[in-house]
XYZ file of C-alpha atoms in Angstrom:
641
model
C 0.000 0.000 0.000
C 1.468 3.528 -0.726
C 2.737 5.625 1.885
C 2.773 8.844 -0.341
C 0.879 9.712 -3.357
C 1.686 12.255 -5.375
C -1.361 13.658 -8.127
C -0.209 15.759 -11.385
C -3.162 17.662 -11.809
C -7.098 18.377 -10.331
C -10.502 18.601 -11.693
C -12.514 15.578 -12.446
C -9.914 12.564 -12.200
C -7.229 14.036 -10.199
C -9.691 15.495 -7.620
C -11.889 12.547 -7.253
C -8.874 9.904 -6.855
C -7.727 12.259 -4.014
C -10.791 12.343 -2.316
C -11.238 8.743 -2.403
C -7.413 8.036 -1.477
C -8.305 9.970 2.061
C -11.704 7.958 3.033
C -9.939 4.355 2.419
C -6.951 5.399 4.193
C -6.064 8.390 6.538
C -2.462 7.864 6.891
C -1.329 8.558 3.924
C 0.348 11.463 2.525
C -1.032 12.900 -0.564
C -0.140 15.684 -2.534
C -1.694 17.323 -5.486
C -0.412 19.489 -7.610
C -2.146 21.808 -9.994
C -0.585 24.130 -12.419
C -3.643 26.717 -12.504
C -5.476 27.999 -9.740
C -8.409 25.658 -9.467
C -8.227 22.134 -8.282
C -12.109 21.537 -9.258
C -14.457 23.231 -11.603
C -17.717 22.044 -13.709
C -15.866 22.630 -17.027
C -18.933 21.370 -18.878
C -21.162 24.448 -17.429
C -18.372 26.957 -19.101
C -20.441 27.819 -22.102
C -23.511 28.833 -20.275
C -21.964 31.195 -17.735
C -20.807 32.553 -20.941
C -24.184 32.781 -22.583
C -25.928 33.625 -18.996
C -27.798 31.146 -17.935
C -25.875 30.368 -15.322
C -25.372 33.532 -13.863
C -23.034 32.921 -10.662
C -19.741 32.307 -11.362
C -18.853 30.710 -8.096
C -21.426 27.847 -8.696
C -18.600 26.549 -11.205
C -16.180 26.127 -8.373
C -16.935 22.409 -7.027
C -14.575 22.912 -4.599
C -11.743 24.880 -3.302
C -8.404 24.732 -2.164
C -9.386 25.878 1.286
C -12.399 23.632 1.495
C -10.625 20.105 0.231
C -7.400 21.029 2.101
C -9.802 21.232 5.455
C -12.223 18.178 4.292
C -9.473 15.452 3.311
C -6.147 16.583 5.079
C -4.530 16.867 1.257
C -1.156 18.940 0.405
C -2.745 20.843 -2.412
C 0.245 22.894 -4.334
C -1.546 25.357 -7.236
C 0.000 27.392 -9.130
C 2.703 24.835 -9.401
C 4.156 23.139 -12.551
C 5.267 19.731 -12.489
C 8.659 20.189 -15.090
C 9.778 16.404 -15.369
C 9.027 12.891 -13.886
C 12.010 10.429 -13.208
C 10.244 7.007 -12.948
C 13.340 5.223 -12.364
C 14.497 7.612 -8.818
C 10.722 7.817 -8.481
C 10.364 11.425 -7.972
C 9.089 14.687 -9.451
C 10.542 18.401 -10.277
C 8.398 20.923 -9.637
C 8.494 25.151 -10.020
C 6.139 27.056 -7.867
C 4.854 29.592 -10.467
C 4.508 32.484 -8.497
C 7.962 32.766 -7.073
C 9.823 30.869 -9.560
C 11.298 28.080 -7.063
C 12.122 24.883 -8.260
C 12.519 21.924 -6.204
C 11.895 17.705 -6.573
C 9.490 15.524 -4.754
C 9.486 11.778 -4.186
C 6.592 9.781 -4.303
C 5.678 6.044 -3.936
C 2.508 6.607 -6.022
C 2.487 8.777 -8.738
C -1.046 9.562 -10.614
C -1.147 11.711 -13.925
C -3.961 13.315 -14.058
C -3.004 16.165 -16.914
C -5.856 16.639 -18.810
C -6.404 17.468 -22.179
C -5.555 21.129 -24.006
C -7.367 22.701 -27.111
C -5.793 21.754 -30.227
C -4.970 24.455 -31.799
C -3.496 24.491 -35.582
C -0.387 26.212 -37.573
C -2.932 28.022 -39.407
C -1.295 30.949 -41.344
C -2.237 34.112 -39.403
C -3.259 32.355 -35.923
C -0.822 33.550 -33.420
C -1.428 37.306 -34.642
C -5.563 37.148 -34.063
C -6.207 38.899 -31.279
C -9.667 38.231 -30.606
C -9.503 34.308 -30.817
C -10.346 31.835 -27.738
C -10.421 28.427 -27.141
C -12.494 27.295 -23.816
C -10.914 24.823 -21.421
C -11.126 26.100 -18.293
C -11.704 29.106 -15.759
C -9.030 31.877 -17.532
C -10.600 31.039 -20.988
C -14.414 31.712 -19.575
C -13.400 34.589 -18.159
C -11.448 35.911 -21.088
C -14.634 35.173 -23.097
C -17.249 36.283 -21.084
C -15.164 39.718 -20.640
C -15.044 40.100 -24.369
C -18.702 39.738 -24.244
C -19.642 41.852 -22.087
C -17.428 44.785 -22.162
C -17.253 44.779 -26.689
C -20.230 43.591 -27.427
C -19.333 41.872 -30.547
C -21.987 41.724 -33.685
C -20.494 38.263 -35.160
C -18.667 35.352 -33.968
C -16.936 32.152 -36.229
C -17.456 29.325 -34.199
C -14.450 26.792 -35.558
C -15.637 23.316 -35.092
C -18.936 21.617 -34.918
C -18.282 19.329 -31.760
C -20.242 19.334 -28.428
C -18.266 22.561 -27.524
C -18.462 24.646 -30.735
C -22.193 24.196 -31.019
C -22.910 24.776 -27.269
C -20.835 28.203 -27.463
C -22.797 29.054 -30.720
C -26.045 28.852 -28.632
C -24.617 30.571 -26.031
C -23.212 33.727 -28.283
C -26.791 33.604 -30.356
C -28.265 34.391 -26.741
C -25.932 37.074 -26.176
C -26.855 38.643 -29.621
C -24.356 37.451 -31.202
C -24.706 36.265 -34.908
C -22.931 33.407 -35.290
C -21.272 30.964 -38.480
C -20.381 27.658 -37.817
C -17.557 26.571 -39.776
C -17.010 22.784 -39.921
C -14.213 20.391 -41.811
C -16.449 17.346 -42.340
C -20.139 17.013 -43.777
C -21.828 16.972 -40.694
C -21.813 18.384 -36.938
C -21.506 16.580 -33.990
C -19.037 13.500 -35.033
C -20.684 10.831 -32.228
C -23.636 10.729 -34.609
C -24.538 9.456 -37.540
C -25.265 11.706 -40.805
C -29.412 11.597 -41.228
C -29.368 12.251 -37.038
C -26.992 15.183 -37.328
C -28.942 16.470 -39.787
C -31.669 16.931 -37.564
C -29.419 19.285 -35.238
C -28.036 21.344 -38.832
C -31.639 22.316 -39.700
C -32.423 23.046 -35.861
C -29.079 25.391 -36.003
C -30.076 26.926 -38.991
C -33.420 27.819 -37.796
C -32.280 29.629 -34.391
C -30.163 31.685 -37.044
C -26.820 29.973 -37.152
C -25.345 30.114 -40.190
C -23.438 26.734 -41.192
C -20.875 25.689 -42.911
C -19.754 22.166 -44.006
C -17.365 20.898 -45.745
C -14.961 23.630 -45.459
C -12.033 24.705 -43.279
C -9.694 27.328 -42.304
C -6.902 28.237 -44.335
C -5.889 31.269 -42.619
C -6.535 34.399 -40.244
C -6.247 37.680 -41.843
C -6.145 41.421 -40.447
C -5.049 40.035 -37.071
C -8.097 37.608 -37.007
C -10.644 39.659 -37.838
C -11.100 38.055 -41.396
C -11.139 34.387 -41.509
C -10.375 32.969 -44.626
C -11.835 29.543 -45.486
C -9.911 26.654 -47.389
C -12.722 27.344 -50.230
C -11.890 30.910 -50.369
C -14.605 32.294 -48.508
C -13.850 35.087 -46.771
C -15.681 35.877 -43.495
C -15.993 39.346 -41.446
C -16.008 38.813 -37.742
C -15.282 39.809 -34.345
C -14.261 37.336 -32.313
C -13.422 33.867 -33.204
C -13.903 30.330 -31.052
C -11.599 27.609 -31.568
C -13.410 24.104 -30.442
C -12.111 21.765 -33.011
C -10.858 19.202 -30.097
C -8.701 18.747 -27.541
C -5.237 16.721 -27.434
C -4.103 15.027 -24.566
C -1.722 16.708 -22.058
C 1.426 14.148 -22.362
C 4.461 16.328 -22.826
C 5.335 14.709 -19.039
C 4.671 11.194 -20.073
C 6.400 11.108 -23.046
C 10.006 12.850 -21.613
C 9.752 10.511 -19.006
C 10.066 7.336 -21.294
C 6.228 6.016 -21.053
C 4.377 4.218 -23.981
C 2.674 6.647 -26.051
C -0.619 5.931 -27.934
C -0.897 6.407 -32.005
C -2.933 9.373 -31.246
C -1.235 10.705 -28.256
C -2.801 9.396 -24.826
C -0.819 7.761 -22.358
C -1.289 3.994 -22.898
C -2.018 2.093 -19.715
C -3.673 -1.443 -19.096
C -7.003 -2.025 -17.142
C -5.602 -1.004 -14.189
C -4.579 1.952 -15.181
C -1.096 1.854 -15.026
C 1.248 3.167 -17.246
C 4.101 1.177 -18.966
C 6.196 2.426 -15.760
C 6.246 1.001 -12.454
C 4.099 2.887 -9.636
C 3.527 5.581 -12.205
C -0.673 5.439 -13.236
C -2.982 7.843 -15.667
C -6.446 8.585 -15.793
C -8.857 11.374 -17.703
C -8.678 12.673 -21.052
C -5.179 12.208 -21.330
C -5.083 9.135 -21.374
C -5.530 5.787 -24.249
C -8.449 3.453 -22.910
C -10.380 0.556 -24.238
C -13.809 0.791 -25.671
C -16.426 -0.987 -24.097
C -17.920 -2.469 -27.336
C -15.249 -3.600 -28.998
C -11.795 -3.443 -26.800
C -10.375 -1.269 -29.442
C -8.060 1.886 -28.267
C -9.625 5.133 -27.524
C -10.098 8.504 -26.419
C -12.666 9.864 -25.045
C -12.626 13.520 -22.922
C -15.866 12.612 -20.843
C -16.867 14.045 -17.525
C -17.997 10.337 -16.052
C -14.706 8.562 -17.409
C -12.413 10.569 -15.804
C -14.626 10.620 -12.052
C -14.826 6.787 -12.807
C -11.420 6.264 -12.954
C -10.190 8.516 -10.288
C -12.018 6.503 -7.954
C -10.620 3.045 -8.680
C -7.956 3.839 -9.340
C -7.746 5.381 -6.001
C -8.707 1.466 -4.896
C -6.226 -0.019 -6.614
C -3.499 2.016 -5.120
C -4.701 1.355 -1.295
C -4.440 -2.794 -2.022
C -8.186 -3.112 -3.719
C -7.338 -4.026 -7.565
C -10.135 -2.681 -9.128
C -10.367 -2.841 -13.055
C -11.724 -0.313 -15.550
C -13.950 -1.945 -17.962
C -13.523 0.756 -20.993
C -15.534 3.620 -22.062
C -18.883 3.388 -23.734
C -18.672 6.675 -24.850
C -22.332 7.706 -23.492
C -22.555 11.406 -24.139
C -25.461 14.006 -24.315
C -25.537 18.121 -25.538
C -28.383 20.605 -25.417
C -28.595 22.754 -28.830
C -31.177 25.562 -28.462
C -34.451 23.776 -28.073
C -32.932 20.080 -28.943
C -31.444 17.041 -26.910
C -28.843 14.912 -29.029
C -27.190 12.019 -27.313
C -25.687 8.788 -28.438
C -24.223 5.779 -26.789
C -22.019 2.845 -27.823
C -20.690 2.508 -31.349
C -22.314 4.657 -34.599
C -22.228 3.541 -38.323
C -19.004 5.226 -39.096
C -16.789 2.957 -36.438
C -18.948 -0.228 -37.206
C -17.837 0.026 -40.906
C -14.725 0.694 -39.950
C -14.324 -1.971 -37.821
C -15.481 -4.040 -40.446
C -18.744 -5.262 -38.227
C -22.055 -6.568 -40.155
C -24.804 -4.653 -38.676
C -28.726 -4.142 -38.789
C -29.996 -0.504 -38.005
C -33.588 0.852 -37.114
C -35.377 4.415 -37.018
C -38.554 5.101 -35.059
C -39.872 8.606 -34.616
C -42.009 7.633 -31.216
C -43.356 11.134 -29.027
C -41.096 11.826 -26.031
C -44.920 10.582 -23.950
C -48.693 10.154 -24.530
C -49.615 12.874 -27.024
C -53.159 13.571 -25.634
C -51.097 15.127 -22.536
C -49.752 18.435 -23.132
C -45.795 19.242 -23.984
C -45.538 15.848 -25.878
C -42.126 16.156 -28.550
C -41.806 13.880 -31.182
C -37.831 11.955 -30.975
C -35.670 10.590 -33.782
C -34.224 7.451 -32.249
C -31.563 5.000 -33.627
C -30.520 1.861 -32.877
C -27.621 -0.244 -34.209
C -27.347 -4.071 -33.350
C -26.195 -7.730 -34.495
C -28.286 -9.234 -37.013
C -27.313 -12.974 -35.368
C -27.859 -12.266 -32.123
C -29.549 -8.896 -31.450
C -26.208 -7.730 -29.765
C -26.989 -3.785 -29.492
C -23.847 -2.038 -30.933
C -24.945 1.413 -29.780
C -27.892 3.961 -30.344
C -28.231 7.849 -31.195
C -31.705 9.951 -30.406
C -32.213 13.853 -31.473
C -35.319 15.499 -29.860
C -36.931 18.456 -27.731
C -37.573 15.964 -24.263
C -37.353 12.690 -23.511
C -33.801 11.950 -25.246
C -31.752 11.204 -21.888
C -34.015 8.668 -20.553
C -34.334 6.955 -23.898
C -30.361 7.025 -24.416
C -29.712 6.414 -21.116
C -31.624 3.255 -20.441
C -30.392 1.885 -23.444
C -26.748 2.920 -21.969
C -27.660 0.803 -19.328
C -28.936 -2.526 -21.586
C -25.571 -2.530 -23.374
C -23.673 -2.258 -19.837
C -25.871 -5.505 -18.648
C -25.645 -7.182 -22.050
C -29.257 -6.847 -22.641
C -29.936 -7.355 -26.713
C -32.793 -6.241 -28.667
C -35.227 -9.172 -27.449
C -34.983 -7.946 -24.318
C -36.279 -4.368 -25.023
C -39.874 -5.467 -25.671
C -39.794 -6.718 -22.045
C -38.351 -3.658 -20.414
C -40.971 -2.427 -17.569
C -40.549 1.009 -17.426
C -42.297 4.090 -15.647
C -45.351 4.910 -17.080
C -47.819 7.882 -17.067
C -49.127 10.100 -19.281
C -46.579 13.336 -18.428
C -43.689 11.235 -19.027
C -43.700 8.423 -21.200
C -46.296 6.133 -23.327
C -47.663 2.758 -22.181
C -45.467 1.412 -25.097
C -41.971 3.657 -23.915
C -39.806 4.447 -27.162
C -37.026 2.308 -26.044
C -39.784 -0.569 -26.117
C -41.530 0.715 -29.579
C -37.150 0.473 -30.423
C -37.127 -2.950 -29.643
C -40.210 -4.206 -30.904
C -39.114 -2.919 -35.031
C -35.654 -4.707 -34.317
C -36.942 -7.843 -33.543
C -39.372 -7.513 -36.652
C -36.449 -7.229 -38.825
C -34.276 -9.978 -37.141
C -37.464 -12.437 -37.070
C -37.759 -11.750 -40.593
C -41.543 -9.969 -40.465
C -40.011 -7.391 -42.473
C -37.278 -6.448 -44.814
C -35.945 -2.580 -44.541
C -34.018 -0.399 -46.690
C -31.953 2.555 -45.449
C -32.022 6.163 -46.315
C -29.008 6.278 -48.175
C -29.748 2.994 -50.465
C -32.653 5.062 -51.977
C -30.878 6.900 -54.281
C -29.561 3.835 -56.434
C -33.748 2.690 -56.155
C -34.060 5.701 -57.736
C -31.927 5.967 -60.650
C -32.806 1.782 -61.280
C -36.437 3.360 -61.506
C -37.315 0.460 -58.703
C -41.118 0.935 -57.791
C -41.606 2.885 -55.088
C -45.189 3.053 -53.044
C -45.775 6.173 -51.044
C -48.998 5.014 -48.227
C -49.291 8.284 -46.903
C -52.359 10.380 -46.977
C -52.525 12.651 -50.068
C -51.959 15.738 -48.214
C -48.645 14.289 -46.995
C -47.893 13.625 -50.339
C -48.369 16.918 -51.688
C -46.020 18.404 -49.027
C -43.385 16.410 -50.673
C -42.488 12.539 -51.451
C -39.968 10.683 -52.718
C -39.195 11.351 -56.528
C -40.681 8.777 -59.079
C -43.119 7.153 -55.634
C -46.923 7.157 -56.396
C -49.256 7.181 -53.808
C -51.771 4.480 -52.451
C -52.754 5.289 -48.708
C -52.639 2.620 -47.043
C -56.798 2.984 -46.259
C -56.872 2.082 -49.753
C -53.825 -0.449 -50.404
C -55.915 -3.768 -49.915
C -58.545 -2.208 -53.065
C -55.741 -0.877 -55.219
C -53.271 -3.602 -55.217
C -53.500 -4.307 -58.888
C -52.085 -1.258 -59.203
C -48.891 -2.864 -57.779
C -46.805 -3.394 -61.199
C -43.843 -5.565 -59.486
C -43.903 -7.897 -57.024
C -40.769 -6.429 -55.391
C -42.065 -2.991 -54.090
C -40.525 -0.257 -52.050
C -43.258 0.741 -49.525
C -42.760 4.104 -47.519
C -44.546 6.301 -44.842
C -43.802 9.233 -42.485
C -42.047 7.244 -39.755
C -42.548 3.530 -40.494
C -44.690 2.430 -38.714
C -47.766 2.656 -41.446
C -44.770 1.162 -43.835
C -44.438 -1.983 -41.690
C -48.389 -2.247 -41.850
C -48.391 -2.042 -45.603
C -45.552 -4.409 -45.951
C -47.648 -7.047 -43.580
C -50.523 -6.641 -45.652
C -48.681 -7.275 -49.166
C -46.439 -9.836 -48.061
C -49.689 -11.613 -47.368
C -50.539 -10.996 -50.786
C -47.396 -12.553 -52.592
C -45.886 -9.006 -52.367
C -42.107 -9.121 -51.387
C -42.173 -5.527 -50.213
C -39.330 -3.809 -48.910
C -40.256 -0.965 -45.968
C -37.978 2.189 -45.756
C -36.360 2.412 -42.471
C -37.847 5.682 -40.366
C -39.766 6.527 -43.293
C -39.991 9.726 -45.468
C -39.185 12.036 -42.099
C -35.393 10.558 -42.021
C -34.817 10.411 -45.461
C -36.149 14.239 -46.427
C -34.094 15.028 -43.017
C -30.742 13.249 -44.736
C -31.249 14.797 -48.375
C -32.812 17.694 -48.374
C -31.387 20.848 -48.024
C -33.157 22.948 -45.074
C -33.556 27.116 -45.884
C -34.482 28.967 -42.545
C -38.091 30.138 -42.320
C -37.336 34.401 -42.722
C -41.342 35.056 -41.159
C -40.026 34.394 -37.557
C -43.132 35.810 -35.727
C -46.904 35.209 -35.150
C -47.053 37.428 -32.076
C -48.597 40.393 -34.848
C -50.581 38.701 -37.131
C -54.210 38.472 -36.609
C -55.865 35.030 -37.205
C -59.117 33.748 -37.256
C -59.124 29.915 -36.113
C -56.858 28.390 -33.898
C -55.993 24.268 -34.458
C -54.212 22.659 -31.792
C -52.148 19.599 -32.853
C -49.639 19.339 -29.967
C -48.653 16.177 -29.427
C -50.714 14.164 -32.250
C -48.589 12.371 -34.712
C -48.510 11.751 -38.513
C -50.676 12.838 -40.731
C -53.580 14.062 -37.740
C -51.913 17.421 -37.960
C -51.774 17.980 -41.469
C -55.830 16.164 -41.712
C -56.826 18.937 -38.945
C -55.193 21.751 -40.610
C -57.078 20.956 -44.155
C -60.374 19.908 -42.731
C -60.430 23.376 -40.856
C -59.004 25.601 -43.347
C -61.497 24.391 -46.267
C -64.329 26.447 -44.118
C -62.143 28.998 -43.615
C -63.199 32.710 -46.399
C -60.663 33.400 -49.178
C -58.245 35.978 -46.890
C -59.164 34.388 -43.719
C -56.258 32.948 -41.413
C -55.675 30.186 -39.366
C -52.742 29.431 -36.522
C -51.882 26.074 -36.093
C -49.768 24.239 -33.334
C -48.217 21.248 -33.357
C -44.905 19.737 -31.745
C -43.109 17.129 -34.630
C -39.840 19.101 -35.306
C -40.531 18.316 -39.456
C -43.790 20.497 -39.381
C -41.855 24.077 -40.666
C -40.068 21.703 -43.611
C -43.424 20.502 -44.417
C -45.725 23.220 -43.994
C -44.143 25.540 -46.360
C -44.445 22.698 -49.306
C -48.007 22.544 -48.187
C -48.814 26.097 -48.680
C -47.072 26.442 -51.946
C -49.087 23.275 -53.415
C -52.582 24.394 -52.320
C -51.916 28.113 -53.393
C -51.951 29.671 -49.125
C -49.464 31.621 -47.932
C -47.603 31.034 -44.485
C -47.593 34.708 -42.631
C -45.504 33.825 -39.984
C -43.650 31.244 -38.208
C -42.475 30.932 -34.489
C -40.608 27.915 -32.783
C -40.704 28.040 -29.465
C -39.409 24.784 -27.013
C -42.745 23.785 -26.328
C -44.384 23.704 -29.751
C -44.312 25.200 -33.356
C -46.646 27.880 -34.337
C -47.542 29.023 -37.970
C -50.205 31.554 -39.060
C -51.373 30.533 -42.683
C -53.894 32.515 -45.035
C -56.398 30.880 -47.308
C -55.107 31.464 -50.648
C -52.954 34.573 -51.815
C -52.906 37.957 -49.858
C -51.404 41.247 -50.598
C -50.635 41.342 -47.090
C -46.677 40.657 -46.806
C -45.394 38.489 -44.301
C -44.310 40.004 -40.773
């Protein structure tokens, strides 16, 4: 057992293997060293102090170096820098930053606990711009917030489309700031997959973020304030926010001799210990296993780095405790949207060269006849042989944690997809449905694995297309006017079992809103010698995936005057669209209408809608709770607010 522990560094690991160290054992001698001046912070609440909605600063401080010190009997040493590591005389050099004095330390126990740093690029121009941040810690919110406040910038380029560039682009928006995103790859948000980040692009472009993909930064110009893109965009700005990752902390590691991942973290086993002896790592600096699959990664998480601080803190007092690799759970708020994902997406499963099945639902967040009810995109990837869940991804306004993190939880107990229909969970009508999404999840995997229907993906559509494969839309003709798929012809399902000879091929494409009308159509002609093939999450994931989203410009219904009010919160496909074109047939030539409803497709849709029955859409407001649009029966002269 060790007699004195030395920690290189604070925050999530470091603090939480110190705290633990002290209630299994009181003897021993710990010190912790910290090269800034806080030992423990909520780094993940930076953004919104920033933005405001956290407004006191102090509530960021999880705990101080006067209130530890006094708690846990610790040696806490900020403002210190730890300069080298000799692993073979076991001992440390340190320099006290304030007055410059530079001494060693021995240890029997050393734990690195570094941390990660912003990467940040040898773009041309980048050391000269003045006004651009990266957020990591307590100096860079400050530094930020400051800026804010005191210059009151008009734009910001938000670098990076990750959980911290698109949190600080909601958080400058509700500042004032106008904001472009600026993102390398095709999509935002990397931990999901394409059609479900697509989802959280059209959200962003609604709220008024400007985004774009598929383009980077080739250098800073006019000491920052003009960014110029690899495209040759040029772009006009204030202030600019670095957040295209973070890159582990190893400098120390690596000058004292210890095996270095491929991508940089310190490599240690399931112990946690590093390739030298008595020396361990934990937190984003260092090279774990995944969960899933054992292979190599890293991932900067919150709950991995408190995780291993604390068994690790076991394993050094006698009680071998092993870390059994990161799942990679992880959740972000974007304006009014929840994204989260767990396990492994498409992307790595390809990679890894793993055979896969894959299912959409679009279920409500809980019973729509209660109020508040949201509809969520959720995803689920598993083993077609043995219903193995590989991981799952879900994009909504409420309801996303539970859903993601109950399936979180399945993977951890090795629960596959047959085991979802049986999952008892909490129901009433506030908060769920007596069928829970995770179940309704469940329920279309097993359908697919027990062979009661065959699905085709989002992406496969466009070689159905061009190979002019027949394609059934069973959606009501109102939802087919507000756009379908190219070359599909419609036969509602009310009126598939009477128009089957219609039906030129056996082999048919069959799709719907969601699915779930798609599955019913697909029972039906299967038995009917039909080898239909269902479209997996219907026509909402596919339009989501493919086509291109324009922000609505008539952003307010707070002015316009309307005449009938239909409320469709909560009611799903096609009820809203039925209730909005049984009302507004009554409805005078110039009359108005406002309608409510709560799927996040409705703006997409409703503006088709309009333009095919000859109305025009006055005004549109999204709001957390619900979307509201003002329409007028047929043309007006009126122009929209």
């Amino acid at each position: 057992m060790a007699k004195k522990v030395i920690i290189v560094g604070g925050v999530a690991g470091g603090a939480s293997a110190a705290a633990r160290l002290r209630r299994v054992n009181e003897e021993t001698e710990i010190i912790m060293f910290e090269r800034g001046e806080y030992i423990s912070f909520a780094n993940c609440g930076l953004p919104y102090y920033i933005g405001g909605a956290i407004t006191q600063r102090e509530k960021l401080l999880v705990q101080s170096v006067s209130g530890m010190k006094n708690r846990f009997n610790i040696d806490i040493r900020i403002k210190t820098e730890i300069l080298a590591i000799d692993p073979v005389k076991k001992k440390i050099t340190a320099r006290n930053l304030v007055t410059g004095k530079t001494y060693d330390e021995s240890y029997d126990t050393l734990l690195l606990s570094p941390g990660a740093s912003p990467i940040k690029p040898p773009i041309k121009g980048i050391e000269a711009a003045e006004n651009l941040y990266t957020l990591r810690n307590i100096p860079d919110m400050d530094k930020i917030k400051a800026f804010v406040d005191q210059r009151s910038p008009k734009h910001a380029v938000v670098i990076g489309g990750g959980f911290i560039g698109l949190e600080m682009a909601e958080n400058l928006i509700d500042r004032g700031v106008d904001v472009t995103l600026v993102e390398m790859s095709n999509q935002v948000l990397g931990p999901l997959d394409f059609e479900m980040a697509a989802a959280v692009q059209e959200h962003l472009v609604q709220k008024g973020v400007k985004v774009i993909l598929n383009d980077g930064v080739s250098s800073f110009e006019n000491q920052g304030k003009t960014v110029v893109l690899t495209s040759g965009t040029k772009i006009e700005t204030n202030m600019v926010l670095l957040a295209i990752g973070v890159k582990p902390e190893n400098r120390l590691a690596k000058e004292a001799g210890l095996e270095i991942g491929q991508r940089g973290g310190i490599v240690v086993n399931e112990y946690l210990q590093t390739s030298a002896p008595d020396v361990y790592a934990i937190g984003d600096a260092v090279q774990v296993s995944h969960y899933m699959n054992g292979e190599p990664v890293q991932i900067p998480l919150a709950w991995p780095a408190n995780r291993q601080g604390r068994i690790v803190a076991d394993t050094i007092m006698g009680k071998k405790t092993a870390y059994k690799g990161t799942l990679g759970t992880a959740i972000a708020k974007i304006f009014d949207l929840t994204a989260a994902s767990t396990g492994l997406n498409e992307k790595q499963l390809m990679q890894a060269g793993v055979v896969y099945k894959t299912v959409h639902v679009h279920p409500s967040s809980h019973a729509g006849y209660y109020p508040g009810a949201n509809a969520i995109a959720l995803k689920m990837l598993f083993s077609p042989d043995d219903g193995k869940i590989y991981g799952a991804q879900a994009v909504g306004k409420d309801g996303v944690d539970k859903r993601i993190d109950v399936l979180a939880t399945a993977i951890k107990g090795s629960l596959t997809i047959y085991d979802l229909p049986d999952l008892e969970l909490s129901y009433a009508p506030p908060y769920s449905s007596a069928k829970d999404p995770v179940n309704m999840a469940g329920y279309a995997a097993v359908n697919i694995l027990e062979g009661n229907v065959e699905t085709i993906q989002w992406h496969e559509m466009e070689q159905m297309i061009t190979n002019r494969e027949e394609i059934i839309d069973v959606r009501e003709p109102e939802e087919y006017e507000m756009g379908h798929i190219e070359t599909a012809v419609n036969i509602p399902l009310s009126q598939l079992r009477d128009r089957m000879g219609e039906i030129k091929n056996k082999k048919v494409i069959i799709y719907c809103q969601a699915g779930l009308r798609g599955y019913i159509a697909s029972r039906i002609l299967v038995q009917n010698g039909f080898k239909p093939i269902n479209l997996d999450g219907g026509y909402k994931t596919y339009s989501t995936a493919v086509m291109p989203f324009k922000r609505c410009t008539n952003e307010t219904s707070d002015k316009i005057v309307f005449d009938v009010i239909v409320d469709a919160r909560g009611l799903a496909c096609p009820q809203p669209l039925i209730m909005l074109h049984n009302e507004i047939k009554s409805l005078g030539e110039g009359k108005s209408i406002k309608v409510q409803v709560t799927d996040n497709g409705f703006l997409r849709d409703i503006e088709k809608w309009c333009s095919s029955k000859g109305h025009t859409l006055l005004s549109y407001k999204e709001e957390k709770e619900c979307m509201e649009a003002v329409i007028c029966k047929g043309k007006t002269l009126t122009q929209p607010v």
